[in-house]
Short mmCIF file of C-alpha atoms (C1' of nucleotides) in Angstrom, two decimals:
data_model
loop_
_atom_site.label_atom_id
_atom_site.label_comp_id
_atom_site.label_asym_id
_atom_site.label_seq_id
_atom_site.Cartn_x
_atom_site.Cartn_y
_atom_site.Cartn_z
CA MET I 1 -17.66 72.68 -4.09
CA ASP I 2 -17.98 68.97 -3.59
CA VAL I 3 -14.82 67.65 -5.18
CA GLU I 4 -15.90 64.03 -5.00
CA ARG I 5 -19.09 64.78 -6.90
CA VAL I 6 -17.32 66.64 -9.67
CA VAL I 7 -14.78 63.84 -9.97
CA ASN I 8 -17.58 61.31 -10.29
CA GLU I 9 -19.32 63.34 -12.94
CA GLN I 10 -16.15 63.68 -14.94
CA MET I 11 -15.36 60.01 -14.64
CA GLU I 12 -18.82 59.08 -15.85
CA LEU I 13 -18.52 61.02 -19.07
CA ILE I 14 -14.93 59.96 -19.61
CA SER I 15 -15.60 56.27 -19.22
CA MET I 16 -18.69 56.26 -21.42
CA GLY I 17 -18.17 53.91 -24.34
CA THR I 18 -14.58 53.03 -23.44
CA VAL I 19 -13.11 49.55 -23.54
CA GLU I 20 -10.33 49.99 -21.01
CA ILE I 21 -8.92 52.67 -18.79
CA ILE I 22 -5.46 51.77 -17.55
CA PRO I 23 -5.10 52.19 -14.65
CA LEU I 24 -8.54 53.34 -13.63
CA ASP I 25 -7.75 54.56 -10.13
CA GLU I 26 -4.70 56.42 -11.33
CA LEU I 27 -6.86 58.35 -13.78
CA ARG I 28 -9.31 59.08 -11.05
CA GLU I 29 -6.48 60.43 -8.95
CA LYS I 30 -5.30 62.65 -11.80
CA ILE I 31 -8.81 64.01 -12.24
CA ARG I 32 -9.10 64.69 -8.54
CA ARG I 33 -5.85 66.60 -8.50
CA SER I 34 -6.92 68.51 -11.57
CA VAL I 35 -10.21 69.48 -9.97
CA GLU I 36 -8.55 70.49 -6.71
CA THR I 37 -5.86 72.58 -8.33
CA SER I 38 -7.97 73.73 -11.28
CA LYS I 39 -5.19 72.59 -13.55
CA PRO I 40 -6.46 70.91 -16.68
CA LEU I 41 -5.05 67.55 -17.74
CA THR I 42 -3.18 67.22 -20.99
CA VAL I 43 -5.05 64.71 -23.10
CA LYS I 44 -3.45 63.46 -26.26
CA LEU I 45 -4.75 61.87 -29.43
CA GLY I 46 -2.53 61.12 -32.37
CA VAL I 47 -3.73 60.74 -35.92
CA ASP I 48 -1.49 59.84 -38.79
CA PRO I 49 -2.38 61.65 -41.98
CA THR I 50 -1.94 58.58 -44.12
CA ARG I 51 -5.12 59.14 -46.06
CA PRO I 52 -6.78 62.28 -47.24
CA ASP I 53 -10.05 61.81 -45.43
CA LEU I 54 -11.32 61.01 -41.99
CA HIS I 55 -14.22 58.64 -41.58
CA LEU I 56 -16.69 57.82 -38.88
CA GLY I 57 -14.21 55.43 -37.25
CA HIS I 58 -11.84 58.32 -36.60
CA SER I 59 -14.64 60.23 -34.98
CA VAL I 60 -14.81 57.75 -32.10
CA PRO I 61 -11.62 58.88 -30.32
CA LEU I 62 -12.22 62.45 -31.45
CA THR I 63 -15.58 62.34 -29.71
CA LYS I 64 -13.84 61.17 -26.56
CA LEU I 65 -11.41 64.03 -26.92
CA ARG I 66 -14.41 66.31 -27.17
CA HIS I 67 -15.66 64.95 -23.85
CA PHE I 68 -12.43 65.96 -22.17
CA GLN I 69 -12.75 69.33 -23.78
CA GLN I 70 -16.23 69.74 -22.40
CA LEU I 71 -14.80 69.05 -18.96
CA GLY I 72 -12.27 71.82 -19.38
CA HIS I 73 -9.15 69.79 -20.04
CA GLN I 74 -6.42 70.67 -22.46
CA VAL I 75 -6.66 68.40 -25.44
CA VAL I 76 -3.84 67.96 -27.90
CA LEU I 77 -4.43 66.64 -31.38
CA ILE I 78 -1.21 65.37 -32.82
CA ILE I 79 -0.94 65.29 -36.54
CA GLY I 80 1.52 62.48 -37.02
CA ASP I 81 3.24 63.98 -40.02
CA PHE I 82 6.50 62.32 -39.01
CA THR I 83 5.12 58.97 -37.91
CA ALA I 84 3.01 58.79 -41.07
CA LEU I 85 6.21 58.49 -43.04
CA ILE I 86 6.79 55.12 -41.41
CA GLY I 87 3.21 53.97 -41.12
CA ASP I 88 1.73 52.42 -38.03
CA PRO I 89 2.20 48.67 -38.27
CA SER I 90 -0.65 48.07 -35.82
CA GLU I 91 -3.06 45.48 -37.11
CA GLN I 92 -1.34 45.57 -40.44
CA ASP I 93 -0.52 42.38 -42.22
CA GLU I 94 2.04 44.01 -44.37
CA THR I 95 4.47 46.86 -44.34
CA ARG I 96 2.67 49.97 -45.39
CA PRO I 97 3.71 51.75 -48.50
CA VAL I 98 5.78 54.78 -47.75
CA LEU I 99 4.12 58.13 -48.21
CA THR I 100 5.84 61.11 -49.65
CA PRO I 101 6.11 64.26 -47.52
CA GLU I 102 3.79 65.93 -50.03
CA ASP I 103 1.08 63.32 -49.46
CA VAL I 104 1.40 63.77 -45.74
CA GLU I 105 1.25 67.51 -45.96
CA ARG I 106 -1.87 67.48 -48.11
CA ASN I 107 -3.61 65.00 -45.85
CA ALA I 108 -2.63 66.85 -42.69
CA ARG I 109 -4.37 70.00 -43.85
CA THR I 110 -7.71 68.34 -44.48
CA TYR I 111 -7.48 66.41 -41.23
CA VAL I 112 -7.60 69.48 -39.08
CA GLU I 113 -10.51 70.84 -41.03
CA GLN I 114 -12.47 67.63 -40.66
CA ALA I 115 -11.61 67.22 -36.99
CA SER I 116 -13.10 70.65 -36.39
CA LYS I 117 -16.52 69.15 -36.92
CA ILE I 118 -16.09 67.22 -33.69
CA ILE I 119 -13.66 69.00 -31.43
CA ASP I 120 -13.29 72.69 -30.80
CA THR I 121 -10.14 73.39 -32.74
CA LYS I 122 -9.82 76.85 -31.27
CA THR I 123 -9.08 75.69 -27.75
CA ALA I 124 -7.40 72.46 -28.70
CA ARG I 125 -3.67 72.39 -29.28
CA ILE I 126 -2.91 71.08 -32.70
CA VAL I 127 0.67 70.07 -33.24
CA ARG I 128 2.73 68.03 -35.63
CA ASN I 129 5.07 65.46 -34.25
CA SER I 130 7.81 66.25 -36.74
CA GLU I 131 8.36 69.25 -34.47
CA TRP I 132 10.16 67.12 -31.92
CA LEU I 133 10.80 63.86 -33.78
CA ALA I 134 12.61 65.31 -36.78
CA PRO I 135 15.40 66.98 -34.77
CA LEU I 136 16.32 63.78 -32.91
CA SER I 137 19.77 62.54 -33.82
CA PHE I 138 20.65 58.95 -34.51
CA GLY I 139 22.29 58.90 -31.10
CA ASP I 140 19.06 60.12 -29.50
CA VAL I 141 17.14 57.39 -31.23
CA ILE I 142 19.54 54.71 -30.04
CA GLU I 143 19.31 56.08 -26.54
CA LEU I 144 15.51 55.87 -26.69
CA ALA I 145 15.57 52.45 -28.30
CA SER I 146 17.62 51.13 -25.41
CA LYS I 147 14.59 51.67 -23.19
CA PHE I 148 12.77 48.89 -25.00
CA THR I 149 13.68 45.26 -25.42
CA VAL I 150 13.03 43.22 -28.53
CA ALA I 151 11.07 40.71 -26.53
CA ARG I 152 8.72 43.41 -25.33
CA ILE I 153 8.19 44.76 -28.81
CA MET I 154 7.61 41.23 -30.05
CA GLU I 155 4.81 40.83 -27.56
CA ARG I 156 2.67 42.54 -30.09
CA ASP I 157 0.81 39.81 -31.81
CA ASP I 158 0.70 41.63 -35.13
CA PHE I 159 4.50 41.61 -35.15
CA SER I 160 4.90 38.04 -34.01
CA ARG I 161 2.17 36.90 -36.36
CA ARG I 162 3.86 38.47 -39.32
CA LEU I 163 7.10 36.86 -38.29
CA LYS I 164 5.46 33.49 -37.91
CA GLU I 165 3.71 33.77 -41.25
CA ASN I 166 7.00 34.62 -42.89
CA LYS I 167 5.79 38.03 -43.84
CA PRO I 168 8.30 40.84 -44.00
CA LEU I 169 8.71 43.04 -41.00
CA GLY I 170 10.82 46.13 -41.44
CA LEU I 171 13.22 47.21 -38.74
CA HIS I 172 11.81 50.70 -39.00
CA GLU I 173 8.44 49.36 -37.98
CA PHE I 174 9.88 48.46 -34.62
CA LEU I 175 10.50 52.14 -34.10
CA TYR I 176 6.91 53.16 -34.58
CA PRO I 177 5.75 52.52 -31.01
CA LEU I 178 8.88 54.28 -29.87
CA MET I 179 8.03 57.41 -31.78
CA GLN I 180 4.48 57.49 -30.60
CA ALA I 181 5.73 56.99 -27.06
CA TYR I 182 8.09 59.89 -27.48
CA ASP I 183 5.16 62.09 -28.43
CA SER I 184 3.80 61.52 -24.95
CA VAL I 185 7.15 62.43 -23.44
CA ALA I 186 7.44 65.58 -25.50
CA LEU I 187 3.97 66.73 -24.53
CA ASP I 188 4.01 65.53 -20.94
CA ALA I 189 0.71 63.84 -21.61
CA ASP I 190 -1.49 62.88 -18.68
CA VAL I 191 -3.87 60.81 -20.73
CA GLU I 192 -3.71 59.27 -24.17
CA ILE I 193 -6.67 58.05 -26.16
CA GLY I 194 -6.75 55.50 -28.92
CA GLY I 195 -8.56 52.56 -30.45
CA THR I 196 -8.09 49.11 -28.97
CA ASP I 197 -5.58 48.43 -31.73
CA GLN I 198 -3.46 51.17 -30.21
CA LYS I 199 -3.17 49.60 -26.79
CA PHE I 200 0.43 48.54 -27.24
CA ASN I 201 1.52 51.92 -28.55
CA LEU I 202 -0.31 53.72 -25.77
CA LEU I 203 1.34 51.56 -23.15
CA ALA I 204 4.71 52.17 -24.77
CA GLY I 205 4.19 55.86 -24.08
CA ARG I 206 3.40 55.15 -20.47
CA ASN I 207 6.53 53.02 -20.12
CA LEU I 208 8.83 55.44 -21.83
CA GLN I 209 7.63 58.31 -19.68
CA ARG I 210 8.36 56.25 -16.62
CA SER I 211 11.81 55.24 -17.92
CA LEU I 212 12.67 58.87 -18.39
CA GLY I 213 11.54 59.78 -14.92
CA LYS I 214 8.30 61.44 -15.93
CA SER I 215 4.84 60.91 -14.58
CA PRO I 216 3.31 58.11 -16.69
CA GLN I 217 0.16 58.76 -18.70
CA CYS I 218 -3.09 56.92 -18.25
CA ILE I 219 -4.46 55.28 -21.33
CA ILE I 220 -7.99 54.98 -22.60
CA THR I 221 -8.91 52.55 -25.33
CA LEU I 222 -12.04 52.80 -27.41
CA PRO I 223 -13.79 50.18 -29.53
CA LEU I 224 -13.04 50.06 -33.23
CA LEU I 225 -16.08 50.94 -35.24
CA VAL I 226 -17.04 48.26 -37.72
CA GLY I 227 -17.55 49.33 -41.30
CA THR I 228 -20.73 49.26 -43.33
CA ASP I 229 -20.13 45.58 -44.03
CA GLY I 230 -20.74 44.97 -40.35
CA VAL I 231 -17.72 42.72 -40.03
CA GLN I 232 -14.39 44.38 -40.58
CA LYS I 233 -13.23 47.53 -38.92
CA MET I 234 -14.03 50.66 -40.80
CA SER I 235 -11.32 51.44 -43.27
CA LYS I 236 -11.18 53.36 -46.45
CA SER I 237 -9.08 50.68 -48.06
CA LEU I 238 -11.81 48.12 -47.39
CA PHE I 239 -14.40 50.39 -48.96
CA ASN I 240 -16.65 50.05 -45.93
CA ASP I 241 -16.14 53.54 -44.62
CA ILE I 242 -18.47 56.44 -44.07
CA GLY I 243 -16.47 59.57 -44.73
CA LEU I 244 -16.97 62.68 -42.66
CA THR I 245 -17.10 64.63 -45.90
CA ASP I 246 -19.56 62.32 -47.61
CA SER I 247 -22.62 64.12 -48.89
CA PRO I 248 -25.72 63.98 -46.67
CA ASP I 249 -27.47 61.56 -49.02
CA GLU I 250 -24.46 59.32 -49.25
CA MET I 251 -23.88 59.35 -45.52
CA PHE I 252 -27.50 58.61 -44.80
CA GLY I 253 -27.62 55.76 -47.25
CA LYS I 254 -24.43 54.20 -45.96
CA VAL I 255 -25.71 54.24 -42.40
CA MET I 256 -28.95 52.62 -43.58
CA SER I 257 -26.94 49.88 -45.22
CA ILE I 258 -25.24 48.64 -42.06
CA PRO I 259 -26.58 45.34 -40.73
CA ASP I 260 -29.17 45.79 -38.00
CA GLU I 261 -27.05 44.17 -35.30
CA VAL I 262 -24.23 46.67 -35.57
CA MET I 263 -26.42 49.70 -35.35
CA TRP I 264 -26.10 49.66 -31.57
CA ASP I 265 -22.35 50.04 -31.83
CA TYR I 266 -22.92 53.04 -34.00
CA TYR I 267 -25.43 54.44 -31.56
CA ALA I 268 -22.99 54.10 -28.68
CA LEU I 269 -19.94 55.38 -30.47
CA VAL I 270 -20.94 57.98 -32.99
CA SER I 271 -24.56 59.04 -32.52
CA GLY I 272 -23.93 61.68 -29.89
CA LEU I 273 -26.97 60.48 -27.95
CA SER I 274 -26.75 59.80 -24.22
CA PRO I 275 -26.59 56.25 -22.91
CA ARG I 276 -30.11 56.65 -21.57
CA GLU I 277 -31.64 57.70 -24.88
CA ILE I 278 -29.92 54.84 -26.62
CA GLU I 279 -31.19 52.34 -24.08
CA ASP I 280 -34.75 53.57 -24.66
CA ILE I 281 -34.53 53.01 -28.37
CA LYS I 282 -32.89 49.64 -27.98
CA SER I 283 -35.47 48.29 -25.60
CA GLY I 284 -38.19 49.70 -27.84
CA VAL I 285 -36.87 47.64 -30.71
CA GLU I 286 -36.49 44.56 -28.57
CA ASP I 287 -40.07 44.86 -27.36
CA GLY I 288 -41.25 45.18 -30.92
CA GLU I 289 -42.56 48.70 -30.34
CA ILE I 290 -40.06 50.27 -32.66
CA ASN I 291 -39.41 49.01 -36.17
CA PRO I 292 -35.67 48.37 -36.53
CA ARG I 293 -35.75 50.35 -39.72
CA ASP I 294 -37.04 53.38 -37.89
CA ALA I 295 -34.35 52.97 -35.27
CA LYS I 296 -31.77 52.89 -37.99
CA GLU I 297 -33.31 55.88 -39.67
CA ARG I 298 -33.07 57.79 -36.42
CA LEU I 299 -29.41 56.83 -36.17
CA ALA I 300 -28.77 57.98 -39.71
CA ILE I 301 -30.48 61.28 -39.02
CA GLU I 302 -28.42 61.80 -35.85
CA ILE I 303 -25.18 61.14 -37.65
CA VAL I 304 -25.93 63.24 -40.71
CA THR I 305 -27.11 66.06 -38.46
CA ARG I 306 -23.80 66.01 -36.69
CA TYR I 307 -21.81 66.61 -39.84
CA HIS I 308 -24.19 68.46 -42.11
CA GLY I 309 -26.92 69.95 -39.94
CA GLU I 310 -30.46 68.98 -39.21
CA LYS I 311 -32.03 70.40 -42.33
CA GLU I 312 -29.77 68.37 -44.59
CA ALA I 313 -30.38 65.28 -42.52
CA ARG I 314 -34.15 65.57 -42.91
CA ALA I 315 -33.77 66.11 -46.63
CA ALA I 316 -31.53 63.07 -46.92
CA ALA I 317 -34.06 61.01 -44.98
CA SER I 318 -36.95 61.87 -47.26
CA GLU I 319 -34.83 61.41 -50.34
CA PHE I 320 -33.86 57.98 -49.12
CA LYS I 321 -37.48 57.11 -48.50
CA ARG I 322 -38.38 58.33 -51.95
CA ILE I 323 -35.80 56.22 -53.74
CA PHE I 324 -35.66 53.05 -51.72
CA ARG I 325 -38.99 52.64 -50.09
CA GLU I 326 -41.19 54.13 -52.76
CA ARG I 327 -38.80 53.24 -55.53
CA LYS I 328 -39.18 56.53 -57.22
CA ILE I 329 -36.73 58.48 -59.22
CA PRO I 330 -34.58 60.75 -57.07
CA SER I 331 -35.54 64.42 -57.05
CA GLU I 332 -32.29 65.35 -58.67
CA VAL I 333 -31.02 63.24 -61.50
CA PRO I 334 -27.60 63.80 -63.01
CA VAL I 335 -27.81 65.00 -66.55
CA TYR I 336 -25.81 63.76 -69.49
CA TYR I 337 -25.49 66.20 -72.32
CA LEU I 338 -25.58 64.45 -75.64
CA ASP I 339 -23.32 66.09 -78.16
CA LEU I 340 -25.17 66.24 -81.44
CA GLY I 341 -22.40 68.03 -83.25
CA ASP I 342 -20.64 65.03 -84.70
CA ARG I 343 -23.63 62.74 -84.87
CA GLN I 344 -25.25 64.24 -87.94
CA GLY I 345 -28.66 63.04 -86.98
CA ARG I 346 -27.62 59.42 -86.64
CA ARG I 347 -29.49 57.27 -84.21
CA VAL I 348 -27.98 56.53 -80.83
CA TRP I 349 -27.03 52.95 -80.08
CA ILE I 350 -28.08 52.00 -76.58
CA VAL I 351 -24.85 50.12 -75.84
CA ASP I 352 -22.80 53.12 -76.84
CA LEU I 353 -25.00 55.41 -74.77
CA LEU I 354 -24.52 53.34 -71.64
CA VAL I 355 -20.78 53.67 -71.96
CA ARG I 356 -21.08 57.41 -72.59
CA VAL I 357 -23.12 58.00 -69.46
CA ASN I 358 -20.68 55.90 -67.47
CA PHE I 359 -23.08 53.12 -66.62
CA ALA I 360 -20.62 50.69 -68.12
CA ALA I 361 -16.87 50.83 -68.56
CA THR I 362 -16.89 48.89 -71.81
CA ARG I 363 -19.39 47.98 -74.47
CA SER I 364 -19.19 44.36 -73.43
CA GLU I 365 -20.23 45.33 -69.95
CA ALA I 366 -23.08 47.39 -71.34
CA ARG I 367 -24.29 44.41 -73.34
CA ARG I 368 -24.25 42.29 -70.23
CA LEU I 369 -26.26 44.84 -68.30
CA ILE I 370 -28.93 44.79 -70.95
CA ALA I 371 -28.93 41.00 -71.08
CA GLU I 372 -29.37 40.93 -67.31
CA GLY I 373 -32.38 43.17 -67.52
CA GLY I 374 -30.72 45.97 -65.62
CA ILE I 375 -31.39 48.83 -68.01
CA SER I 376 -34.52 50.76 -68.69
CA VAL I 377 -35.35 53.93 -70.55
CA ASP I 378 -38.16 56.03 -69.10
CA GLY I 379 -39.24 53.04 -67.05
CA GLU I 380 -39.31 50.69 -70.00
CA LEU I 381 -37.03 47.69 -69.85
CA VAL I 382 -34.47 47.51 -72.64
CA GLU I 383 -34.34 44.02 -74.09
CA ASP I 384 -32.65 44.49 -77.41
CA VAL I 385 -28.90 45.01 -77.42
CA ASN I 386 -29.19 46.50 -80.86
CA MET I 387 -31.76 49.11 -79.89
CA GLU I 388 -31.19 52.48 -81.47
CA ILE I 389 -32.91 55.66 -80.49
CA ASP I 390 -33.49 58.82 -82.41
CA PRO I 391 -31.60 61.65 -80.71
CA GLU I 392 -34.69 63.86 -80.75
CA GLU I 393 -36.71 61.17 -79.06
CA LEU I 394 -34.02 60.63 -76.46
CA LYS I 395 -34.18 64.18 -75.25
CA GLY I 396 -35.38 64.41 -71.64
CA LYS I 397 -35.51 60.64 -71.20
CA ILE I 398 -34.25 59.04 -68.04
CA ILE I 399 -31.95 56.05 -68.32
CA GLN I 400 -31.93 53.76 -65.31
CA LYS I 401 -29.33 51.21 -64.33
CA GLY I 402 -30.27 48.77 -61.63
CA ARG I 403 -32.35 50.22 -58.86
CA ARG I 404 -30.56 53.34 -57.96
CA LYS I 405 -28.60 54.77 -60.83
CA PHE I 406 -30.30 57.32 -63.02
CA VAL I 407 -29.22 59.73 -65.66
CA LYS I 408 -31.21 62.14 -67.74
CA VAL I 409 -30.27 62.80 -71.33
CA GLU I 410 -30.36 66.33 -72.68
CA HIS I 411 -29.00 67.89 -75.82
CA LYS I 412 -25.88 69.91 -75.62
"C1'" G U 1 28.11 36.06 -50.48
"C1'" G U 2 25.78 30.77 -50.77
"C1'" G U 3 21.26 27.73 -51.21
"C1'" G U 4 15.94 27.18 -51.91
"C1'" G U 5 10.96 28.84 -53.41
"C1'" A U 6 7.30 31.93 -55.89
"C1'" G U 7 5.09 35.25 -59.74
"C1'" U U 8 -2.28 33.03 -62.95
"C1'" G U 9 -8.08 37.29 -64.37
"C1'" C U 10 -10.19 43.29 -59.49
"C1'" C U 11 -8.24 40.16 -55.05
"C1'" C U 12 -7.20 35.15 -53.08
"C1'" G U 13 -6.35 30.67 -55.37
"C1'" A U 14 -6.69 25.68 -58.61
"C1'" G U 15 -4.49 24.17 -62.90
"C1'" U U 16 2.17 20.84 -65.11
"C1'" G U 17 1.40 19.98 -73.18
"C1'" G U 18 -4.65 19.66 -76.30
"C1'" U U 19 -13.05 22.03 -75.89
"C1'" U U 20 -8.80 26.58 -70.96
"C1'" A U 21 -11.34 33.04 -71.64
"C1'" A U 22 -8.72 29.37 -67.62
"C1'" A U 23 -12.04 25.28 -61.38
"C1'" G U 24 -13.37 27.37 -56.56
"C1'" G U 25 -13.91 31.47 -53.20
"C1'" G U 26 -14.08 36.80 -52.17
"C1'" G U 27 -15.41 41.40 -54.12
"C1'" G U 28 -18.22 44.08 -57.98
"C1'" C U 29 -22.53 44.41 -61.07
"C1'" G U 30 -27.67 42.81 -62.33
"C1'" G U 31 -32.33 40.11 -60.96
"C1'" A U 32 -35.83 38.12 -57.10
"C1'" C U 33 -37.20 38.96 -52.19
"C1'" U U 34 -37.27 42.71 -48.08
"C1'" G U 35 -38.69 47.85 -43.59
"C1'" U U 36 -33.42 48.60 -45.54
"C1'" A U 37 -28.09 50.04 -50.01
"C1'" A U 38 -29.09 44.13 -44.39
"C1'" A U 39 -29.76 38.67 -44.83
"C1'" U U 40 -30.94 34.91 -48.44
"C1'" C U 41 -31.43 32.91 -53.38
"C1'" C U 42 -30.39 33.24 -58.79
"C1'" G U 43 -27.48 35.21 -62.75
"C1'" U U 44 -23.14 37.74 -64.46
"C1'" U U 45 -18.00 39.20 -64.10
"C1'" G U 46 -11.19 40.17 -70.68
"C1'" G U 47 -12.18 43.20 -75.22
"C1'" C U 48 -14.65 44.19 -79.95
"C1'" G U 49 -21.65 46.82 -83.40
"C1'" C U 50 -20.45 40.16 -80.48
"C1'" A U 51 -24.08 33.62 -83.77
"C1'" G U 52 -17.76 35.63 -85.23
"C1'" C U 53 -13.01 37.64 -84.15
"C1'" C U 54 -8.96 39.49 -81.06
"C1'" U U 55 -5.98 39.70 -76.59
"C1'" A U 56 -4.68 37.00 -72.08
"C1'" C U 57 -1.59 33.25 -67.02
"C1'" G U 58 5.67 38.56 -64.42
"C1'" C U 59 8.75 40.24 -69.19
"C1'" A U 60 11.40 38.73 -73.80
"C1'" G U 61 12.59 34.89 -76.89
"C1'" G U 62 12.52 29.46 -78.15
"C1'" U U 63 10.72 24.04 -78.66
"C1'" U U 64 5.91 21.94 -80.58
"C1'" C U 65 0.66 20.64 -85.16
"C1'" G U 66 -0.60 22.76 -80.28
"C1'" A U 67 1.97 25.91 -74.04
"C1'" A U 68 -0.47 29.10 -68.30
"C1'" U U 69 1.78 24.28 -68.44
"C1'" C U 70 8.55 22.33 -71.50
"C1'" C U 71 13.53 25.24 -72.49
"C1'" U U 72 16.75 29.93 -72.26
"C1'" G U 73 17.57 34.83 -70.58
"C1'" C U 74 15.75 38.93 -67.75
"C1'" C U 75 12.79 41.39 -63.87
"C1'" U U 76 10.35 41.29 -59.12
"C1'" C U 77 9.27 39.14 -54.42
"C1'" C U 78 9.91 35.67 -50.33
"C1'" C U 79 12.53 32.03 -47.19
"C1'" C U 80 16.99 29.61 -45.10
"C1'" C U 81 22.37 29.94 -44.11
"C1'" A U 82 26.35 33.64 -43.55
#
RNA sequence: GGGGGAGUGCCCGAGUGGUUAAAGGGGGCGGACUGUAAAUCCGUUGGCGCAGCCUACGCAGGUUCGAAUCCUGCCUCCCCCA
């Protein structure tokens, strides 16, 4: 077997889509040794269960973990149940609210399930870092903390920025990189993966391992996926996320809503296509041979296929076309069951109806919607705020709000 | 422990006694346009069966014909010194 060739092949897949590999030649050396001795590398990815759902941004490092898995390495997914209690201060402008152990536990469970859509959870090691972090004594922590200097911790610009801007910075937050670093020590990690925002924490692991006389890990950073707004990084709290558990239609639509320019990031990071295929599509668009919309549609299909299967992806694509391109009513419209019991045959006031079907939170809002020309009944624009409809007449009618919200009224 | 500063609508933020339901921006919603749920432009954005009324500027009182704006107490947060 040609060792050099295998090493090259592994390195090619591993480096695909990465931002940095530190240090590159050291990783190469580790791979070579692994190939020669047939001993898999231990590759670590930590995720803090701070929120109940994973989104497409999380899938970027998970996909990289999958690559290592494909190459036969031992991947370890760390559920940061202990670290989540502190909250990673990386890129945060403020101290995170503290989660209760119950929150963490609930989130942790769904994380593993969602991660299984990307990595093979049967061969991966899935561990919780409370396993080794919780038993540490205060003395142990002080001992570990002595391996870091304040100046080094303050190198992090998110820390120094917060200090400069007179924003609070909790002492406990200083310990976060320390804990993550200790994960690497506890697992004897050879490689750790993370987003570019994790660079400091990843390097902390490398340094701590070295301080404790262990072989230091290599680190791989990956780009942060921008959210559907095309500007900020994907984050549930910014409402620009595409959740891994989003329905096919929702997922498809959200992908279609990203600005054209960022679709190439998505292609590279979460489409699952090879660099060559992506390049073909990209040059096709640049030459004007492929309509950008079709390229984006292809992307959306690829992504939905990954999480829901091809059949669902196709269905989502045609549904999208139906609603947005042809401006038709979706094939399935939610139904609102009008309760006639207490109405005694009285007519239904449109404003009241809009609130009942949840198109408006208040009657004032409903009035505004009508004034803005955003409401129609069976395709007919509602102009009169005082419109009243006979319940019998209303049966089976479709109320539309804006372009894409529909509800059908039926009798209970 | 001492001193200083701040709390305004979903968010940021202007406003220091009188058309102030409160400038401006962001976000949301609607409309136009579009290959698109993108970009851009326009409108709208406290509640109430609403040409009127009610509730609002941390909380509770007070001064005044009239307060987000002045006074008192309380709560919360931040900064500096120790």
